[in-house]
PDB file of C-alpha atoms in Angstrom:
ATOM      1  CA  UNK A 255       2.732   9.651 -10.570  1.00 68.00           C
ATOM      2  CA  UNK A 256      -0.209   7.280 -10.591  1.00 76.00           C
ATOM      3  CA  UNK A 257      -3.258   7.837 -13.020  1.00 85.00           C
ATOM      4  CA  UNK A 258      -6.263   5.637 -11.534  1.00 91.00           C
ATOM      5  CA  UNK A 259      -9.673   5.949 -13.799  1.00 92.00           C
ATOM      6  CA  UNK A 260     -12.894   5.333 -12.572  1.00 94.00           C
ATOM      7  CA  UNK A 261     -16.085   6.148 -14.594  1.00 86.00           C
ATOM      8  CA  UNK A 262     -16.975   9.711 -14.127  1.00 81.00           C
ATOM      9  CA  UNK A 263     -19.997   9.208 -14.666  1.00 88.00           C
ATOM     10  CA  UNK A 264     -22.789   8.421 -12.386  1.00 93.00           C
ATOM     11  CA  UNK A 265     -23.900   4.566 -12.569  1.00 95.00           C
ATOM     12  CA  UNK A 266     -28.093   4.440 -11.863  1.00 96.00           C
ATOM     13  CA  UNK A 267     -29.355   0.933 -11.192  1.00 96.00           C
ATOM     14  CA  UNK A 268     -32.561  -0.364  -9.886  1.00 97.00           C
ATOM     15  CA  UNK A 269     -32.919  -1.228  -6.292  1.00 97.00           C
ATOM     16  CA  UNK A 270     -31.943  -4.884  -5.884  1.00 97.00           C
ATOM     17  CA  UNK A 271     -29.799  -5.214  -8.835  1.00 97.00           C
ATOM     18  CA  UNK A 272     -26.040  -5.726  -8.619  1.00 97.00           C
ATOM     19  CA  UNK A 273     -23.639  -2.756  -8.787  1.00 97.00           C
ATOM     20  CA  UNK A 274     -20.388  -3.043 -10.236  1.00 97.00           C
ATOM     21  CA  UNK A 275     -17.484  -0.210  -9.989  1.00 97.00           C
ATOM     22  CA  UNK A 276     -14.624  -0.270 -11.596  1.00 97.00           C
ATOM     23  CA  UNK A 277     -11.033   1.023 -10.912  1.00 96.00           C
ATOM     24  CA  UNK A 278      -8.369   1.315 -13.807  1.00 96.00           C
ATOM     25  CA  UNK A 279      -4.842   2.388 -13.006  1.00 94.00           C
ATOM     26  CA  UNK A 280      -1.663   2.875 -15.301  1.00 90.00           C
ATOM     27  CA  UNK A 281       2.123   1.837 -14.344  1.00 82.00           C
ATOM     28  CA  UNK A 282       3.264  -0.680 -11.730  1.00 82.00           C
ATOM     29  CA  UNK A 283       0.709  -2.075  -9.198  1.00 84.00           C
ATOM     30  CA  UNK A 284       0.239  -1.370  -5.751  1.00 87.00           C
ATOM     31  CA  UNK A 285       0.418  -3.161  -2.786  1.00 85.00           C
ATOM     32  CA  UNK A 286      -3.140  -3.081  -1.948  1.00 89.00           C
ATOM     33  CA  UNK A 287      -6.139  -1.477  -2.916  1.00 92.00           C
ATOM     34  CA  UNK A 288      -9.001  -0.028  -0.568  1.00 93.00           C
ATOM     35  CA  UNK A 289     -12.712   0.952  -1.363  1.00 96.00           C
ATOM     36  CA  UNK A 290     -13.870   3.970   0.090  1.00 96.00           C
ATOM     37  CA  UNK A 291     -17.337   5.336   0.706  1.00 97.00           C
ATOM     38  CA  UNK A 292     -17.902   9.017   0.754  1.00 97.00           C
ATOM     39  CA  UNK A 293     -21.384  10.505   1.342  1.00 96.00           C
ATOM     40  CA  UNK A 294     -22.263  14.143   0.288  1.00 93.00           C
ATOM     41  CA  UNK A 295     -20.210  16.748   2.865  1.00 92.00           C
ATOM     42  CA  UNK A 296     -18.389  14.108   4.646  1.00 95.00           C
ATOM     43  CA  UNK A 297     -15.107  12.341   4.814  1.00 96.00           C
ATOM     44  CA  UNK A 298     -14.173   8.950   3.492  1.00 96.00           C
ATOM     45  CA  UNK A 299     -15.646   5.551   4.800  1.00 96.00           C
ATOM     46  CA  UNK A 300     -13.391   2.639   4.698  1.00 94.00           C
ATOM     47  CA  UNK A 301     -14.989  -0.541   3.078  1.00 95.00           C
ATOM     48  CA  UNK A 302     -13.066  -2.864   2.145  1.00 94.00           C
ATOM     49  CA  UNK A 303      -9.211  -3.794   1.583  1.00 92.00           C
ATOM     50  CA  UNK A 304      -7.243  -6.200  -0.948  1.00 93.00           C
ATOM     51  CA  UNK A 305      -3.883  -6.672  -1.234  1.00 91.00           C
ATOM     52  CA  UNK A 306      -1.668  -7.519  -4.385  1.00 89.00           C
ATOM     53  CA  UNK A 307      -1.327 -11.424  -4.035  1.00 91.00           C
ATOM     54  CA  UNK A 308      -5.269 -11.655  -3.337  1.00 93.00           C
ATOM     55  CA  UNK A 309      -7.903 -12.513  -6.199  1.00 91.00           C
ATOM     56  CA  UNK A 310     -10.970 -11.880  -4.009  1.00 96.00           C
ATOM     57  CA  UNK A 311     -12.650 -10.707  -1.014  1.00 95.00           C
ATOM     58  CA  UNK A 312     -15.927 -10.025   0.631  1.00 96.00           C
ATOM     59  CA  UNK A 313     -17.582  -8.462   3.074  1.00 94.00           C
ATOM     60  CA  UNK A 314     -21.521  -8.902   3.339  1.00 96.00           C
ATOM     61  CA  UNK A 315     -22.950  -7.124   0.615  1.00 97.00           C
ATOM     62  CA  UNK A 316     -19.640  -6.356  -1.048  1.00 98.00           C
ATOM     63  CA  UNK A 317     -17.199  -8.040  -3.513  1.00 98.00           C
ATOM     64  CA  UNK A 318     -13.589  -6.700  -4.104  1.00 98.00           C
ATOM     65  CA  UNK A 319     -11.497  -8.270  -6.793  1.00 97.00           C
ATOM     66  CA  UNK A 320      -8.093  -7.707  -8.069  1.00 95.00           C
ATOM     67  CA  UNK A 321      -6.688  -8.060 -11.053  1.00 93.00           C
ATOM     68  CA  UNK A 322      -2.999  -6.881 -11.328  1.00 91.00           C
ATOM     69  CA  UNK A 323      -2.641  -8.070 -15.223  1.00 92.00           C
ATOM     70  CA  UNK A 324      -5.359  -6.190 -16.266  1.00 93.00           C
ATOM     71  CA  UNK A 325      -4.591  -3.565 -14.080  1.00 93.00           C
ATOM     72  CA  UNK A 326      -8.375  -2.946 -12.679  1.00 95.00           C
ATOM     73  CA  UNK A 327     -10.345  -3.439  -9.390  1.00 96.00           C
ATOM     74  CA  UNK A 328     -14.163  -4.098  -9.679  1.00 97.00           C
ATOM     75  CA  UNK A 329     -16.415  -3.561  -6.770  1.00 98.00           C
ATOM     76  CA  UNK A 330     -19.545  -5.154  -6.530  1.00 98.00           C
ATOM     77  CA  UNK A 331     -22.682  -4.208  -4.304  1.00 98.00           C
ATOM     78  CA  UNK A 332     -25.365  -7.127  -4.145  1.00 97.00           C
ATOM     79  CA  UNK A 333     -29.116  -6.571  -3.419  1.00 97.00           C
ATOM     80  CA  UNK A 334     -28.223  -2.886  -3.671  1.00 97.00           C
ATOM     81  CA  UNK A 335     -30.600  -0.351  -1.750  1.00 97.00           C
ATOM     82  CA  UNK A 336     -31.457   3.493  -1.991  1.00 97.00           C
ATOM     83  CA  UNK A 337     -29.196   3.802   1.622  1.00 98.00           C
ATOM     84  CA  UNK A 338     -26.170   2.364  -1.015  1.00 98.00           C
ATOM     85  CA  UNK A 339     -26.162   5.629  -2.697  1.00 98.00           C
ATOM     86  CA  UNK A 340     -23.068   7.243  -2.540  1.00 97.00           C
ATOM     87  CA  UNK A 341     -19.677   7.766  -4.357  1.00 96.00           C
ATOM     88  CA  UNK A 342     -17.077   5.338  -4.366  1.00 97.00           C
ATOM     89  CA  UNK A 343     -13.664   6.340  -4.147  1.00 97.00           C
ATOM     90  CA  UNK A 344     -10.952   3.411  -4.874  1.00 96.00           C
ATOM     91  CA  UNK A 345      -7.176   4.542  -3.238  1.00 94.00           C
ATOM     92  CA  UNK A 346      -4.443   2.694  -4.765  1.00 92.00           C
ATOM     93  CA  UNK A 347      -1.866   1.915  -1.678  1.00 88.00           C
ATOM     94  CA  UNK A 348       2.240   1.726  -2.517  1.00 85.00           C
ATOM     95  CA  UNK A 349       3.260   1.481   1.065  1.00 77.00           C
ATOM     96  CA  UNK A 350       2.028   2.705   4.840  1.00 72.00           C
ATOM     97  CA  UNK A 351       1.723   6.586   3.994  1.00 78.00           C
ATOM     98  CA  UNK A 352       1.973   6.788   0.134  1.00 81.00           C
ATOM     99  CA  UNK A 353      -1.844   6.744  -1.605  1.00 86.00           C
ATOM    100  CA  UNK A 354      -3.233   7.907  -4.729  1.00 91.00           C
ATOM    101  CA  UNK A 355      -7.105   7.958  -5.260  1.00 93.00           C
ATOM    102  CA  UNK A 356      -9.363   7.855  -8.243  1.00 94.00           C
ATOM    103  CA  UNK A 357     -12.189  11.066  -8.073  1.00 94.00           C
ATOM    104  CA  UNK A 358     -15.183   8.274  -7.390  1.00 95.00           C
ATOM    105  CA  UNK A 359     -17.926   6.847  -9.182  1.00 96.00           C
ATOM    106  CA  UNK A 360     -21.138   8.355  -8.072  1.00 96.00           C
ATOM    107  CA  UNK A 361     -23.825   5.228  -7.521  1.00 97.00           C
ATOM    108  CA  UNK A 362     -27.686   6.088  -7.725  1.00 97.00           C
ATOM    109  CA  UNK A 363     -29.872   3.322  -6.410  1.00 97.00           C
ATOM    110  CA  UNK A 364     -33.396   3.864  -7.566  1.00 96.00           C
ATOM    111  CA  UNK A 365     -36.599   2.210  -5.564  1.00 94.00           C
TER     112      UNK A 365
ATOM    113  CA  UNK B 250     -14.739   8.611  20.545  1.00 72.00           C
ATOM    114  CA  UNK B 251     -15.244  11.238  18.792  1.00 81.00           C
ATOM    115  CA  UNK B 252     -12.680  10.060  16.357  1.00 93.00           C
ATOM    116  CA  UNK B 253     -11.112  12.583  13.930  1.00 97.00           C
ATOM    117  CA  UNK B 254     -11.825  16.352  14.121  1.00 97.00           C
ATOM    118  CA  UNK B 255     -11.344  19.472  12.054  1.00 98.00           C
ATOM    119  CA  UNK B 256     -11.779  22.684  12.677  1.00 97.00           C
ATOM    120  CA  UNK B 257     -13.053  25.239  11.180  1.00 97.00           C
ATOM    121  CA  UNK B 258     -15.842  23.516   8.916  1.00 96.00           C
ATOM    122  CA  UNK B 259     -15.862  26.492   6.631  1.00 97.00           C
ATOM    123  CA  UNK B 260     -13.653  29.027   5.989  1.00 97.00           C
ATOM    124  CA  UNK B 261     -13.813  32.348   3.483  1.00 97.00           C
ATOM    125  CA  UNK B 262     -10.249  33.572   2.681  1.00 97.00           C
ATOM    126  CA  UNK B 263      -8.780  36.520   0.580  1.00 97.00           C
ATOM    127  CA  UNK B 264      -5.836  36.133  -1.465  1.00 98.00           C
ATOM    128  CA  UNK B 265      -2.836  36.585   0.536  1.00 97.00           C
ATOM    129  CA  UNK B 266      -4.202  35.928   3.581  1.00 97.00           C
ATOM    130  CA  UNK B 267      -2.806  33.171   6.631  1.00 97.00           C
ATOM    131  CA  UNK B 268      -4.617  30.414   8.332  1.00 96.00           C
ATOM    132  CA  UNK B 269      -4.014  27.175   9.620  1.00 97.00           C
ATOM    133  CA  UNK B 270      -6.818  24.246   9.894  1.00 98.00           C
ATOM    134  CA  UNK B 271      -6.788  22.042  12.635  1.00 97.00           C
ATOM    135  CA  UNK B 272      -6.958  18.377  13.000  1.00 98.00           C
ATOM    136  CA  UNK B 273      -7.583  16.201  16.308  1.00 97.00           C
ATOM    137  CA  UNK B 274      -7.813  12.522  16.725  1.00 97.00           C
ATOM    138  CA  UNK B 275      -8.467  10.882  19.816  1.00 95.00           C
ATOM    139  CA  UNK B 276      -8.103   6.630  18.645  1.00 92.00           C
ATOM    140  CA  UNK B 277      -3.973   6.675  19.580  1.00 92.00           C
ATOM    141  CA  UNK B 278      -3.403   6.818  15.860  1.00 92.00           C
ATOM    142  CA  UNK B 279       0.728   7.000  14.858  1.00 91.00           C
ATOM    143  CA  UNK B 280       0.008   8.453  11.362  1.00 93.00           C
ATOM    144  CA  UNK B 281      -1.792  11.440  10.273  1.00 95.00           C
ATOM    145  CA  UNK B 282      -2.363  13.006   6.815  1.00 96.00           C
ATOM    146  CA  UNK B 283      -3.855  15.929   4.977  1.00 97.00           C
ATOM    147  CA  UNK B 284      -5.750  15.822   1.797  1.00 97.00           C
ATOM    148  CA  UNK B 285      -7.301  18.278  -0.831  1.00 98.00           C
ATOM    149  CA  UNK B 286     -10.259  17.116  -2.931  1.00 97.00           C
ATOM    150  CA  UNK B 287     -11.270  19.081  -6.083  1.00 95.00           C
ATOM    151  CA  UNK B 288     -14.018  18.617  -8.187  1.00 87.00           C
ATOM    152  CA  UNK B 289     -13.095  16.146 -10.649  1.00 82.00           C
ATOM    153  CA  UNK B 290      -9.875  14.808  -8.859  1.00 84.00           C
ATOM    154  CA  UNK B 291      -9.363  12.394  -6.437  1.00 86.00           C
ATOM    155  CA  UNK B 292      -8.233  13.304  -3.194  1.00 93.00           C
ATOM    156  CA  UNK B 293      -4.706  14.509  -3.328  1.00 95.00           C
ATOM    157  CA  UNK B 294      -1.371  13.952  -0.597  1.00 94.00           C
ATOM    158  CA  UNK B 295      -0.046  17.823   0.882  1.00 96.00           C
ATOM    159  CA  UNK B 296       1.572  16.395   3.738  1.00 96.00           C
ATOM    160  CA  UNK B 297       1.322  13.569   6.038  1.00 95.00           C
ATOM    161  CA  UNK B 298       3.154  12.217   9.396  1.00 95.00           C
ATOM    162  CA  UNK B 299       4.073   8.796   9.845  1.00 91.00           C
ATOM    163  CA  UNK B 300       4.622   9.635  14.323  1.00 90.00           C
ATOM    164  CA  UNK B 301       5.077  12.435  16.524  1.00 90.00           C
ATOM    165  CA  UNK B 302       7.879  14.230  15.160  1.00 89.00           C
ATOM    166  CA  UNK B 303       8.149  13.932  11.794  1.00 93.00           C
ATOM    167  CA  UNK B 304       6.424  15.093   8.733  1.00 96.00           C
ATOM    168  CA  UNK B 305       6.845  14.568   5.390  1.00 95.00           C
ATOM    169  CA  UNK B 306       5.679  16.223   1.469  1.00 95.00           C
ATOM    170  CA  UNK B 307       2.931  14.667  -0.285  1.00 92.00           C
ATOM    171  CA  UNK B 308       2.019  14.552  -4.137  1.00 91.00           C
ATOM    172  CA  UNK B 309       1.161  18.645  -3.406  1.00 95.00           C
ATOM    173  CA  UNK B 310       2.928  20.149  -0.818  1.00 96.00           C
ATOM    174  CA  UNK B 311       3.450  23.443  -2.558  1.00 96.00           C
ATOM    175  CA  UNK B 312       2.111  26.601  -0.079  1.00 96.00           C
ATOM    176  CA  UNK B 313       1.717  24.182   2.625  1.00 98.00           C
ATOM    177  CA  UNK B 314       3.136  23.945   6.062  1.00 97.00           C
ATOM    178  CA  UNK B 315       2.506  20.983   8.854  1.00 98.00           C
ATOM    179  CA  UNK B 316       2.937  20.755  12.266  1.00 97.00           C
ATOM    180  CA  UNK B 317       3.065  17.576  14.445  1.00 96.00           C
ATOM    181  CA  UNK B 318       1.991  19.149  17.618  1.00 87.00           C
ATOM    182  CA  UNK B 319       2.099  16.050  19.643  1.00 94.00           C
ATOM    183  CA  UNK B 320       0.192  12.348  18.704  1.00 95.00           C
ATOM    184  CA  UNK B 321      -3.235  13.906  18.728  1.00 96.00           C
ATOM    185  CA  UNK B 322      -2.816  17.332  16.528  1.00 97.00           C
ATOM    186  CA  UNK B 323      -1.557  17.719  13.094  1.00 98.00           C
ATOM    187  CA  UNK B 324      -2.088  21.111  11.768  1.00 98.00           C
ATOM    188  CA  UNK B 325      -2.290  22.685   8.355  1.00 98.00           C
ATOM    189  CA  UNK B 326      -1.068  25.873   7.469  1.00 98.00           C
ATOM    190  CA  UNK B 327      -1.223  28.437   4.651  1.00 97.00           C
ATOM    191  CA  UNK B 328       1.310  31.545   4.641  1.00 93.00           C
ATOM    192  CA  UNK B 329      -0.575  33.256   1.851  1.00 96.00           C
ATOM    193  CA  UNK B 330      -3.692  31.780   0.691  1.00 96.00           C
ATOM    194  CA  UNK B 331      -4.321  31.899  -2.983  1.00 97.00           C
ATOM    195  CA  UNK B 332      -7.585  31.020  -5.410  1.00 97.00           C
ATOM    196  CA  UNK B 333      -6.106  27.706  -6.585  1.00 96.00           C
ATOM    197  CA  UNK B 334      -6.150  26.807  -3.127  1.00 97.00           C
ATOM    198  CA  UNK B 335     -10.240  26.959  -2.879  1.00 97.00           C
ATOM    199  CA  UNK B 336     -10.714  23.131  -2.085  1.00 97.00           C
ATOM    200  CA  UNK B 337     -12.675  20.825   0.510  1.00 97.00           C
ATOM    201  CA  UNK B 338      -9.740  19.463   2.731  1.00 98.00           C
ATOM    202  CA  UNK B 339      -9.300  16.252   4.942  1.00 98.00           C
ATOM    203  CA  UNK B 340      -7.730  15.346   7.718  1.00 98.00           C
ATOM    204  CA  UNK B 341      -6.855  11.488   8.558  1.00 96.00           C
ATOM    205  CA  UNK B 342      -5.295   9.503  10.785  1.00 95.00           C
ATOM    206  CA  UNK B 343      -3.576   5.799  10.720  1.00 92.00           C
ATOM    207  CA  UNK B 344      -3.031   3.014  13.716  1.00 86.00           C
ATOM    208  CA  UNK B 345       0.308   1.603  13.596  1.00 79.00           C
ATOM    209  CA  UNK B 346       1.549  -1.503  12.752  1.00 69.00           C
ATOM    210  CA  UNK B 347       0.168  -3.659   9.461  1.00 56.00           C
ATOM    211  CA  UNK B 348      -3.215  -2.267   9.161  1.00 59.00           C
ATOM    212  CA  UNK B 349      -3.797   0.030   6.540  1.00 70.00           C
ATOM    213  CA  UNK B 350      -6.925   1.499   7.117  1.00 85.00           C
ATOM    214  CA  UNK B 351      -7.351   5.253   7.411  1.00 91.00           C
ATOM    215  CA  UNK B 352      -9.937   7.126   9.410  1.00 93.00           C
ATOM    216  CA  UNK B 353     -10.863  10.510   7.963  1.00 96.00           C
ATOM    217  CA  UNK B 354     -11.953  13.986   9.861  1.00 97.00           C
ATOM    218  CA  UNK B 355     -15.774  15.563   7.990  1.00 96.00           C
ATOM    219  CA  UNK B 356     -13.110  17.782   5.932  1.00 97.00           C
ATOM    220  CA  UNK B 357     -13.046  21.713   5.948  1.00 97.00           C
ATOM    221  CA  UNK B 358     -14.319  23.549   3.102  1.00 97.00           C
ATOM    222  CA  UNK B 359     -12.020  26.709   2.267  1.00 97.00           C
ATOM    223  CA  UNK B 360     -12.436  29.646  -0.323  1.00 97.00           C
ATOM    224  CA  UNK B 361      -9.620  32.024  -1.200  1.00 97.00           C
ATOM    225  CA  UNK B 362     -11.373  34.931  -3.183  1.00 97.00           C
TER     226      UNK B 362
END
């Protein structure tokens, strides 16, 4: 099966400043990749999507890129703010029904 | 919408003992899955169905049953409920075709003691 690293522990950054996850994962490359959001007692939020042939891609606030050499996703927040506090889940995608997730990064925006 | 539902949102369980968790969506969705999250662990595949009428295992299927009711429903069910099988579990559902995004129920916290 797939092992996917992301950092365990929680990353605490001012408000305003840039937040950057990261996603590691071992053995052959997915299709696509997908950033989740997942507040305290609730499901998963889709964010964002990239798929294997794609470098980049954005969506307001947030930067997705994929590198399948290095075998890592980074996810950046911009202008980060308190209400961005949340874990981040990354979900590694093989085909329509086959997913493996990493256990989050927990992100701490301070005011 | 009210999107994806589960029910119950908490449940307290001895060892040995049956229950099944529910799971409604009401967005036409074709797939549906189930999901365990442990502390320290990403979320995990028990079962999922691609349509109505078919179901198939996950990464962790093991003391897990499914039923595809009909397009909305997907149930989970566990014959004899053991301790390693204290977990928060989700519910999620798919739209057909290319898109890959998946929409996923507030989850349903379970205990076995």
């Amino acid at each position: 099966s797939q092992k996917i690293e992301q950092n365990s522990e929680a990353l605490n950054i001012q408000e305003g400043k840039t937040a950057t996850l990261t996603c590691n994962y071992t053995n052959y490359s997915p299709a696509y990749l997908q950033w989740y959001r997942q507040d305290p007692g609730r499901g998963p939020v889709f964010l964002l999507l990239i798929r294997e042939n794609e470098k980049e891609k954005r969506k307001e606030r947030l930067k997705v890129t994929f590198d399948t050499t290095l075998k890592q996703s980074l996810f950046h927040i911009t202008a980060s703010q308190p209400a961005d506090s949340a874990t981040y889940l990354c979900a590694l995608g093989y085909n329509f029904n086959k997913f493996y997730f990493g256990s989050g990064t927990k992100l701490n925006v301070k005011p | 919408n009210a999107g994806v539902t589960q029910t119950p949102k908490f449940q307290v369980l001895k060892t040995g003992q049956s229950m099944t968790l529910q799971c409604a969506q009401d967005m036409n969705h074709n797939s549906m899955y189930w999901y365990r999250q442990d502390p320290g662990m990403g979320l995990r595949l028990i079962y999922y169905s691609a349509s109505e009428g078919t179901t198939d295992k996950g990464e962790v299927p093991n003391g897990y049953n499914v039923s595809r009711l009909n397009k909305r429903e997907f149930s989970l069910r566990l014959e004899s409920a053991a301790p390693s099988q204290t977990s928060v579990y989700f519910c999620a559902s798919r739209p057909a075709g290319a898109q890959e995004t998946q929409y996923f129920g507030p989850g349903t916290r379970l205990l076995v003691l």
